PDB file of C-alpha atoms in Angstrom:
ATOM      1  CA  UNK A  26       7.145 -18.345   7.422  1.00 36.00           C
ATOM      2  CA  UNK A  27       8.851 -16.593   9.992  1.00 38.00           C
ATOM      3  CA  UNK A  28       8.792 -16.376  13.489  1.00 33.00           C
ATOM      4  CA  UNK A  29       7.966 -13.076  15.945  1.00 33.00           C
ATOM      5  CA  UNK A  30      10.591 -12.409  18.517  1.00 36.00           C
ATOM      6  CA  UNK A  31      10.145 -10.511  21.514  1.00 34.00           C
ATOM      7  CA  UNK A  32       6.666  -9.566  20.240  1.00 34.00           C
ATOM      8  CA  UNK A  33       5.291  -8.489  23.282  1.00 30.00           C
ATOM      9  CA  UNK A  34       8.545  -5.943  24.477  1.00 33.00           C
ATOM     10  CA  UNK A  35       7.848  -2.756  24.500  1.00 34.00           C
ATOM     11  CA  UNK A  36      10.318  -0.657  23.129  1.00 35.00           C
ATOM     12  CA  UNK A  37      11.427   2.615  24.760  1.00 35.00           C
ATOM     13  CA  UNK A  38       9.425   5.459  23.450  1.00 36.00           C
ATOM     14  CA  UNK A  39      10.922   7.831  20.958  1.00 35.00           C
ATOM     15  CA  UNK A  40      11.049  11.168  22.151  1.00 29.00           C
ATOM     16  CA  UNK A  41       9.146  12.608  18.867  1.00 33.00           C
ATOM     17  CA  UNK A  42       7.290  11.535  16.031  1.00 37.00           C
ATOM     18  CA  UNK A  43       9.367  11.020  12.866  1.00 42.00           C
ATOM     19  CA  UNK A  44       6.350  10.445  11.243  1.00 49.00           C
ATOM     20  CA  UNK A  45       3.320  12.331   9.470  1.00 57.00           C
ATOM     21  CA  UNK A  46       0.794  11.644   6.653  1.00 62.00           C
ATOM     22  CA  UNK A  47       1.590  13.189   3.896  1.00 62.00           C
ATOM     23  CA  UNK A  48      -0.521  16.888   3.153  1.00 58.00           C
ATOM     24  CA  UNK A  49      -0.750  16.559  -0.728  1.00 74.00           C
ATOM     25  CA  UNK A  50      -2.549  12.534  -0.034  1.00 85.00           C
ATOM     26  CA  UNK A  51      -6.538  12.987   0.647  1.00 92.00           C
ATOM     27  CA  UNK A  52      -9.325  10.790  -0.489  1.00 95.00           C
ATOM     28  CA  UNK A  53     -12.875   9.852   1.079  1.00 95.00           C
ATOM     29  CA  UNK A  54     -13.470   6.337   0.410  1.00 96.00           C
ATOM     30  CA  UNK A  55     -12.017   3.310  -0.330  1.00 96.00           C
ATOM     31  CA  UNK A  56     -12.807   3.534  -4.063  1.00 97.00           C
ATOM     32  CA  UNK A  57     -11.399   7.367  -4.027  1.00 97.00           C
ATOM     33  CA  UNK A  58      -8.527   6.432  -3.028  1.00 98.00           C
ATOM     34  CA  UNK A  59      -7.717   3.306  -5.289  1.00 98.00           C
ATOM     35  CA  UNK A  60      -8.993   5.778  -7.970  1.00 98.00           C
ATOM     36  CA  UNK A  61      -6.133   8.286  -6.895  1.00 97.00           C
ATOM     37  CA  UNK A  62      -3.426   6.183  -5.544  1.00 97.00           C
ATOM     38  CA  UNK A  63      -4.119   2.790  -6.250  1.00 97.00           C
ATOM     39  CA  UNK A  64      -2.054   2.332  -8.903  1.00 97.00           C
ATOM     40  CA  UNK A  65       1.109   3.953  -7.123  1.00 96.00           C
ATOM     41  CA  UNK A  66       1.159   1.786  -3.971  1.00 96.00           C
ATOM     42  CA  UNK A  67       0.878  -1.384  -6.019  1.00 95.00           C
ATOM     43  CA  UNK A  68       3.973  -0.511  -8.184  1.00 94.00           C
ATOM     44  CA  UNK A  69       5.600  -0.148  -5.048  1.00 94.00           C
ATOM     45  CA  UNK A  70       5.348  -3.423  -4.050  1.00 93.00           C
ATOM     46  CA  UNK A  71       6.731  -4.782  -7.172  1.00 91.00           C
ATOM     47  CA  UNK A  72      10.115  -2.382  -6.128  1.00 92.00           C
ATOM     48  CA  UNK A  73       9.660  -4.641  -2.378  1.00 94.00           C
ATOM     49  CA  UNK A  74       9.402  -7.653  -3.877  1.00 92.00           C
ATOM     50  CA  UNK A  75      12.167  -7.645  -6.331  1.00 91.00           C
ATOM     51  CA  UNK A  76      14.764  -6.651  -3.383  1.00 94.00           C
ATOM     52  CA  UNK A  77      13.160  -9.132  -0.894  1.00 93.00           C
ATOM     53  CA  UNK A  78      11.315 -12.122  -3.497  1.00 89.00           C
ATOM     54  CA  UNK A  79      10.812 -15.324  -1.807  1.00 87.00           C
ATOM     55  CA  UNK A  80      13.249 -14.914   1.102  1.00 94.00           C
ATOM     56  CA  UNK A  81      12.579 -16.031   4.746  1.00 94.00           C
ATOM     57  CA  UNK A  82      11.413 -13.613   7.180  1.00 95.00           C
ATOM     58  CA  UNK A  83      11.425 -12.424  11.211  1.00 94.00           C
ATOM     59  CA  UNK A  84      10.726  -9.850  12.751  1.00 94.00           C
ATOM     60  CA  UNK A  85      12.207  -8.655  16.251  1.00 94.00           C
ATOM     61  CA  UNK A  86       9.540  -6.125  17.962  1.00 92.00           C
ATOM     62  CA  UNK A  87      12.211  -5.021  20.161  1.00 92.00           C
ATOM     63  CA  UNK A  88      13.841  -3.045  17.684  1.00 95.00           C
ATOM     64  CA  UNK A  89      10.914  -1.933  15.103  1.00 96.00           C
ATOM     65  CA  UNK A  90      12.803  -4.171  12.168  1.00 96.00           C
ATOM     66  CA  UNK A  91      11.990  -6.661  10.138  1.00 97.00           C
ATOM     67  CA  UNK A  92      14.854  -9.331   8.708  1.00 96.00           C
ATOM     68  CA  UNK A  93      14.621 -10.869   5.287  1.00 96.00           C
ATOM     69  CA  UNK A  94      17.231 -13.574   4.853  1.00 95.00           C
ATOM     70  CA  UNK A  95      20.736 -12.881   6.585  1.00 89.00           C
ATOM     71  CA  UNK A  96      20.966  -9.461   6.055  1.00 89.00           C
ATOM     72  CA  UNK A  97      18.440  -7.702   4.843  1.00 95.00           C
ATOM     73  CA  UNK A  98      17.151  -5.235   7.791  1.00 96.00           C
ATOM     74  CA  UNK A  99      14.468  -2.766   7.526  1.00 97.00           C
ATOM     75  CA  UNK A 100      12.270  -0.299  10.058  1.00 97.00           C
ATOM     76  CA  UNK A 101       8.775  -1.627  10.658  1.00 97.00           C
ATOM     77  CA  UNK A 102       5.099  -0.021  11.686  1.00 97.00           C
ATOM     78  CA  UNK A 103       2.847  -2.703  12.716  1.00 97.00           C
ATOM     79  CA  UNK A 104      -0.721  -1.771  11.260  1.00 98.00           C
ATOM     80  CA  UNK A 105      -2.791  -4.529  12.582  1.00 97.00           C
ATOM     81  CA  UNK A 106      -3.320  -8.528  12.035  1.00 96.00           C
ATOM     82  CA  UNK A 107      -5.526 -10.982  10.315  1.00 97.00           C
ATOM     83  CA  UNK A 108      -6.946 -13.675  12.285  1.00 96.00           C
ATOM     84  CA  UNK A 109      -7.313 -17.445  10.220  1.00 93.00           C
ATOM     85  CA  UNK A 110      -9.615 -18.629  12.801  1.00 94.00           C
ATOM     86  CA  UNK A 111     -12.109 -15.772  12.754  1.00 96.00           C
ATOM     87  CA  UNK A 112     -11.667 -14.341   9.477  1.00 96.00           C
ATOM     88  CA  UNK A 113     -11.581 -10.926  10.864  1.00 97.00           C
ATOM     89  CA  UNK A 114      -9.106  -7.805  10.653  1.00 98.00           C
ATOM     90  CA  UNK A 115      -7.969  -6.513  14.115  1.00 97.00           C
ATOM     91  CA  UNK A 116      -5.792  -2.918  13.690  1.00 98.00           C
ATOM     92  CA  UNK A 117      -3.235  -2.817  16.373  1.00 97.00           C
ATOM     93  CA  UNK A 118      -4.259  -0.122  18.661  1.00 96.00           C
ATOM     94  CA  UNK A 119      -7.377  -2.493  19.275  1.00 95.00           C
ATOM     95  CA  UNK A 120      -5.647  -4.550  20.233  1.00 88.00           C
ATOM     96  CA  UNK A 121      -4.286  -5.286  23.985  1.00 75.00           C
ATOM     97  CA  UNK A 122      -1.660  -7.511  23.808  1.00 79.00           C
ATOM     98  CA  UNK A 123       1.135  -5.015  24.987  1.00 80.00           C
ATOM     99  CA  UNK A 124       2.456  -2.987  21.793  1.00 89.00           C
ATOM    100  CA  UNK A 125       4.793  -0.541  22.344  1.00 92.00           C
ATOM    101  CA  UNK A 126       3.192   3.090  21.292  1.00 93.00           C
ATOM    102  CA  UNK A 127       6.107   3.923  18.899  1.00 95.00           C
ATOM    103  CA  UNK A 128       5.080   0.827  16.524  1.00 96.00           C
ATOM    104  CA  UNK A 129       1.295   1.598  15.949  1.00 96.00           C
ATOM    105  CA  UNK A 130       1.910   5.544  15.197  1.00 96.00           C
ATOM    106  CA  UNK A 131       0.583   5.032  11.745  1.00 97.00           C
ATOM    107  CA  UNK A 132      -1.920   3.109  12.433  1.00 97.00           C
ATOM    108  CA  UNK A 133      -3.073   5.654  15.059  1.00 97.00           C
ATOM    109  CA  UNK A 134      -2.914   8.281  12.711  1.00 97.00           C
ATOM    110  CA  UNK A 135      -4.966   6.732   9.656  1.00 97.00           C
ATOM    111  CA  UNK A 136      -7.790   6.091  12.936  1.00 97.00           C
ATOM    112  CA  UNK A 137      -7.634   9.986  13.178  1.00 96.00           C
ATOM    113  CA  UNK A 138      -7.853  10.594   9.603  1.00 96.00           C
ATOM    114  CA  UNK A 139     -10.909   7.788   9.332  1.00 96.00           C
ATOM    115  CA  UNK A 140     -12.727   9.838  11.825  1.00 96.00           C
ATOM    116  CA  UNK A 141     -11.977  13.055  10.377  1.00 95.00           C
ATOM    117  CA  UNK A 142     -12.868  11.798   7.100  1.00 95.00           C
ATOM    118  CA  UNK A 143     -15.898   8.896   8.117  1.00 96.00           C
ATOM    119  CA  UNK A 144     -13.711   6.325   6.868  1.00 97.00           C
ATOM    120  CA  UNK A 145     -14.649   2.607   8.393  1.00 96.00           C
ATOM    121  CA  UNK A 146     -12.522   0.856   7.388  1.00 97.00           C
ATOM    122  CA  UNK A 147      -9.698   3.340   9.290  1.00 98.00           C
ATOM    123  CA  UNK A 148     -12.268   3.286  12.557  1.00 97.00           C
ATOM    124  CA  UNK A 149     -13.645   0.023  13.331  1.00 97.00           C
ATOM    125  CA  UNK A 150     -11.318  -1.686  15.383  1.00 97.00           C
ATOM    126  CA  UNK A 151     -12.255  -5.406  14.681  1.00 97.00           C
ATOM    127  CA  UNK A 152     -14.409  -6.565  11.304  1.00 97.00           C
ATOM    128  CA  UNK A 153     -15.068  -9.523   9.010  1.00 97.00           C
ATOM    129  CA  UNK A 154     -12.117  -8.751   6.282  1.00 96.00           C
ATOM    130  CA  UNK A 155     -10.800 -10.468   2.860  1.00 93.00           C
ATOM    131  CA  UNK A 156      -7.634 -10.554   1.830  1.00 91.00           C
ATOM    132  CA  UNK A 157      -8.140  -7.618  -1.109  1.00 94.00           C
ATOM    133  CA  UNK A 158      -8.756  -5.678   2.656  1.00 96.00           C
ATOM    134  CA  UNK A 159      -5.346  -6.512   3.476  1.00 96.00           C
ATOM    135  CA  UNK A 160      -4.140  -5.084   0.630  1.00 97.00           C
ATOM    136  CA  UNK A 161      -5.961  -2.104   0.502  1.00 97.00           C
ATOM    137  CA  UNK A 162      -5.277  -1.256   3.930  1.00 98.00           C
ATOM    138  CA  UNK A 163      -1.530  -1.477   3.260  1.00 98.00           C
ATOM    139  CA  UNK A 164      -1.803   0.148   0.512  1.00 98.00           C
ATOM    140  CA  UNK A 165      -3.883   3.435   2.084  1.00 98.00           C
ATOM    141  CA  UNK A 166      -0.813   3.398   4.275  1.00 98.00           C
ATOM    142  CA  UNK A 167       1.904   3.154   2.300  1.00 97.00           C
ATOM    143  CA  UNK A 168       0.532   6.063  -0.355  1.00 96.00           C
ATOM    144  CA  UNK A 169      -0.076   8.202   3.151  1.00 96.00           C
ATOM    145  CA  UNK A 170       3.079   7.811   4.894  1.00 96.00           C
ATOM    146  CA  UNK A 171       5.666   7.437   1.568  1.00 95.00           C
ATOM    147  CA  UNK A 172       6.682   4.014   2.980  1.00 97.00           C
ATOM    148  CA  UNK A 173       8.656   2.046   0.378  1.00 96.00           C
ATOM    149  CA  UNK A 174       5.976  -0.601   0.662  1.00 96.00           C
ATOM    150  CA  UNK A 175       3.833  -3.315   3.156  1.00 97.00           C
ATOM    151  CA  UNK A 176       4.471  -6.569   3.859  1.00 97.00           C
ATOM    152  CA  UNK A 177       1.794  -9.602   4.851  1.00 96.00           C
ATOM    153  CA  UNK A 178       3.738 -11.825   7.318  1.00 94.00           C
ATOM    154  CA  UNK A 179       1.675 -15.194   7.739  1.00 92.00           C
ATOM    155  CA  UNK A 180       2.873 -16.013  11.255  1.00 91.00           C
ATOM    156  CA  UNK A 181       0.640 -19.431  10.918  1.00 89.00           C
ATOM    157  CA  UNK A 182      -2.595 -18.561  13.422  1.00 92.00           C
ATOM    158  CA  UNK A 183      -2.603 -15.224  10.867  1.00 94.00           C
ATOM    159  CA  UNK A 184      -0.863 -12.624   8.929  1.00 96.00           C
ATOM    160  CA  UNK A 185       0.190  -9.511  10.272  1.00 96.00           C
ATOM    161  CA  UNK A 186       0.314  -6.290   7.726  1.00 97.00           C
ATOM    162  CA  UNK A 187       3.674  -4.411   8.368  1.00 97.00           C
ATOM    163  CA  UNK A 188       4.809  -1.110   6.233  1.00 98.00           C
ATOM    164  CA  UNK A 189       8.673  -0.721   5.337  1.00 97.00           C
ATOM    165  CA  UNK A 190      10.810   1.997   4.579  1.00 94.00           C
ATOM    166  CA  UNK A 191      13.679   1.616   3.081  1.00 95.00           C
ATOM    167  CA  UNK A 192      16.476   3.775   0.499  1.00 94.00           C
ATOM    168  CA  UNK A 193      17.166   0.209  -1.447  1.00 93.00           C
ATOM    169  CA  UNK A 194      13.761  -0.791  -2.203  1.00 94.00           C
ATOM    170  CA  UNK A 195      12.884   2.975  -3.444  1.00 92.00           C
ATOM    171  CA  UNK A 196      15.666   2.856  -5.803  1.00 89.00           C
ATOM    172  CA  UNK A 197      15.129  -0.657  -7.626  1.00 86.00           C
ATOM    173  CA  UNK A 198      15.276  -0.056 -10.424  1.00 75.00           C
ATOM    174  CA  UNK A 199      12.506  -1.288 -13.074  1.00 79.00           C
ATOM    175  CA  UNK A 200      11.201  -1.072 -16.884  1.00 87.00           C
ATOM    176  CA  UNK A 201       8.772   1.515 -16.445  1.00 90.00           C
ATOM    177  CA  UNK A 202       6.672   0.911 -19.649  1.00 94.00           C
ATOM    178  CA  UNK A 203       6.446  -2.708 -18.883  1.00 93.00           C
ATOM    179  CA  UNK A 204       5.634  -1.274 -15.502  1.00 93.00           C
ATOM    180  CA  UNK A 205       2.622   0.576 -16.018  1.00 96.00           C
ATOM    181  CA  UNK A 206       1.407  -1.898 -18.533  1.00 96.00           C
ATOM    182  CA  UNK A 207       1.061  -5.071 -15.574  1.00 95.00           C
ATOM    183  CA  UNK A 208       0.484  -2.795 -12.516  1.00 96.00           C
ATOM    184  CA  UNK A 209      -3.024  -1.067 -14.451  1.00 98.00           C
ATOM    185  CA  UNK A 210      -4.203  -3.934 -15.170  1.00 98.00           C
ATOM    186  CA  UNK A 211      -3.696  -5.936 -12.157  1.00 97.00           C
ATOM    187  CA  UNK A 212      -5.455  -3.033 -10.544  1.00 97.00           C
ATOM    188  CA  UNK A 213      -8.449  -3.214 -11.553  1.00 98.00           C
ATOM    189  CA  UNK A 214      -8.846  -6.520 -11.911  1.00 97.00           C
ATOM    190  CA  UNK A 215      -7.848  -6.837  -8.462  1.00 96.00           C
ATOM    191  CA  UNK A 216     -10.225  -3.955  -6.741  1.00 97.00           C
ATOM    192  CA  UNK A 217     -13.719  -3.136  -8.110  1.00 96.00           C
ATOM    193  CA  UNK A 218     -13.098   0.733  -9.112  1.00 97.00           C
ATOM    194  CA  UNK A 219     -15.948   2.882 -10.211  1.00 97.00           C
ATOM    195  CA  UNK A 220     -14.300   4.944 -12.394  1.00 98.00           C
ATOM    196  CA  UNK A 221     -11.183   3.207 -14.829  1.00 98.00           C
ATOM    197  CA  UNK A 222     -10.649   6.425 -16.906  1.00 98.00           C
ATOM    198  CA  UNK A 223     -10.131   8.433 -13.251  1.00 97.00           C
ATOM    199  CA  UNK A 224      -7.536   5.891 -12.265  1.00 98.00           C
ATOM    200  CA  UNK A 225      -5.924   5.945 -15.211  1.00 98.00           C
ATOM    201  CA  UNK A 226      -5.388   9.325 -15.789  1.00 97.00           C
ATOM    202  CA  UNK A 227      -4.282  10.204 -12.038  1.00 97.00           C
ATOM    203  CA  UNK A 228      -1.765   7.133 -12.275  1.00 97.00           C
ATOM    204  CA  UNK A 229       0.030   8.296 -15.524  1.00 97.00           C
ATOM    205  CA  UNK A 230      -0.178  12.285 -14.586  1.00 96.00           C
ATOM    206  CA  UNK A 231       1.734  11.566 -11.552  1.00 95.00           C
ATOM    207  CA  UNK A 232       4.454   9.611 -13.104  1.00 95.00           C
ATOM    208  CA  UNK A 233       4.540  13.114 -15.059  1.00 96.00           C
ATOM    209  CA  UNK A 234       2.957  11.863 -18.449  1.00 97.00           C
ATOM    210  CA  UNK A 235       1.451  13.916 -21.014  1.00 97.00           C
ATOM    211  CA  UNK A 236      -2.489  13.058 -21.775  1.00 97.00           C
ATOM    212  CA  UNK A 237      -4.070  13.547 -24.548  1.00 97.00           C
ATOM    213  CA  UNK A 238      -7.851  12.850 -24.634  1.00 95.00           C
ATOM    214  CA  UNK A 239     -10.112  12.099 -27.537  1.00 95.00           C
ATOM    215  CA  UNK A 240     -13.417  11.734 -26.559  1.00 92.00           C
ATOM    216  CA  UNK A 241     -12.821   7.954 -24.698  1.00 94.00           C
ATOM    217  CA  UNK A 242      -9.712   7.397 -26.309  1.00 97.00           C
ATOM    218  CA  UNK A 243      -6.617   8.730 -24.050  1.00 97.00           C
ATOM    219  CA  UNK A 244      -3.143   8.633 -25.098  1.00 97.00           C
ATOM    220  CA  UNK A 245       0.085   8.955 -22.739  1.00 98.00           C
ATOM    221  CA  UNK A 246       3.136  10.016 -23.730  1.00 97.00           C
ATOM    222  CA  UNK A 247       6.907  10.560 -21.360  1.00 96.00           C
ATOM    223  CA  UNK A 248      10.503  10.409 -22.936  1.00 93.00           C
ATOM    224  CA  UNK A 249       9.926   7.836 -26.026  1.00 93.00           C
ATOM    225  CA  UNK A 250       6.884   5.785 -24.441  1.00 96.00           C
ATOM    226  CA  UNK A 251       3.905   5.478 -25.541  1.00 97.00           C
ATOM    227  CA  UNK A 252       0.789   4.293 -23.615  1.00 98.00           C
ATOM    228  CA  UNK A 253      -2.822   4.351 -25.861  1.00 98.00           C
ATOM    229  CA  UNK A 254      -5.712   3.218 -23.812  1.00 98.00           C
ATOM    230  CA  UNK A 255      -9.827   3.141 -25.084  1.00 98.00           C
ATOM    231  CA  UNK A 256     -12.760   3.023 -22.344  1.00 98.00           C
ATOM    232  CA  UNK A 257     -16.080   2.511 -22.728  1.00 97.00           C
ATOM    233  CA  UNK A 258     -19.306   4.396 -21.758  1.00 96.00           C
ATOM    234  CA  UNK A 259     -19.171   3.615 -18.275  1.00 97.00           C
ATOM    235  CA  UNK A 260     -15.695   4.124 -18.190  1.00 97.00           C
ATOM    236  CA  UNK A 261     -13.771   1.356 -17.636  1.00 98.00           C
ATOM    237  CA  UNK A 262     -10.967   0.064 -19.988  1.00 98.00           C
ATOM    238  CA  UNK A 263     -11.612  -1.954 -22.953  1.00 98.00           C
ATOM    239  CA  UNK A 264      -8.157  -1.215 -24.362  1.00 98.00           C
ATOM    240  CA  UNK A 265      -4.369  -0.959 -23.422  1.00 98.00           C
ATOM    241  CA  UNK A 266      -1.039  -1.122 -25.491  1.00 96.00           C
ATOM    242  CA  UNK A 267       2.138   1.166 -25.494  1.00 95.00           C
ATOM    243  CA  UNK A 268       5.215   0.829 -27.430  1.00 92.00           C
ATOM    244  CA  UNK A 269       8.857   2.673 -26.903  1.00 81.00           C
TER     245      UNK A 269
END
């Protein structure tokens, strides 16, 4: 577990904004954007985790970083914070304990795009949450801002959700058949999506696979892999195997 120093510091404010949400990311509800993106940001964190695994953690407010281990050092936004007690999600600019500005700009700008957009789960400063809420707020932010991935740091009274940004972690390196074929399913057996076939096909078209569909039958196809799924009536997959 680690341990928050200087939490309450601010730091001095940056003169400009180095950050913006990206134009070509835009969804209208929770399951529109799993359905979208979903798939994306939780391959992502399999790139965090296998640079970072099961190493210790702090994270110095001061300077915007988080430290895994000895030397592992990467820039930090601060999204918001879990509370064990209450069981409910607080998002940082709702709260009043003394943040510096510069650390909550993405969480101020997924508040805008919630309004703009009549997203509550952006707006609503304090609610009753789950952990799959943690994760889906992390994610929303990490597909939105092209952060490298987020972090949940259990700080003991609660876990605080933290997005990273980092060269290394983009460029671990992975299988990608073996990949797609664990991050799918963990998907959406992790989130309830509406639509599996939609999720599916906006996962592997992005990773710039060809689709072929036959009737509920689609089949994707990049470089020497090859993914065949089957869904059923209502969508949702039945079927997935691939082979290189």
């Amino acid at each position: 577990m680690g341990l928050f120093n200087n939490l309450f510091k601010k730091k001095e404010e940056k003169t400009e904004s180095t950050i913006d949400l990206q134009n070509d990311k835009h969804f209208t509800s929770e399951n529109d954007f799993l359905e979208k993106f979903g798939a994306l940001a939780l391959e992502k964190q399999r790139n965090l985790y296998s640079v970072t695994g099961e190493l210790s953690w702090n994270v110095d407010m001061n300077k915007e970083e988080i430290i895994f281990g000895d030397n592992l050092i990467f820039p930090i936004q601060v999204l918001g914070s879990f509370s064990n007690a209450s069981e409910t999600w607080l998002w940082i600019w709702e709260n009043k304990a003394g943040y510096a500005e510069s650390v909550m700009k993405q969480a101020l700008l997924l508040k805008q795009y919630g309004e703009e957009n009549n997203i509550d789960l952006l707006t609503v400063g304090q609610f009753d949450a789950a952990e799959n809420d943690l994760h889906l707020i992390g994610m929303i932010a990490v597909e939105m801002f092209n952060a490298s991935g987020y972090y949940l740091g259990n700080y003991g009274q609660g876990t605080m959700i933290l997005t990273i940004k980092s060269d290394v972690i983009d460029k671990s390196e992975s299988e990608e058949l073996s990949r797609i074929l664990t991050v799918f399913p963990e998907l959406i057996s992790t989130f309830e999506i509406q639509n599996h076939k939609n999720a599916f096909t906006n996962y592997l078209s992005q990773k710039g696979y060809k689709l072929t569909l036959n009737g509920n039958e689609i089949k994707a196809e990049k470089n020497e892999n090859v993914i065949n799924t089957v869904f059923n009536e209502d969508n949702l997959l039945t079927k997935l195997n691939g082979n290189s």
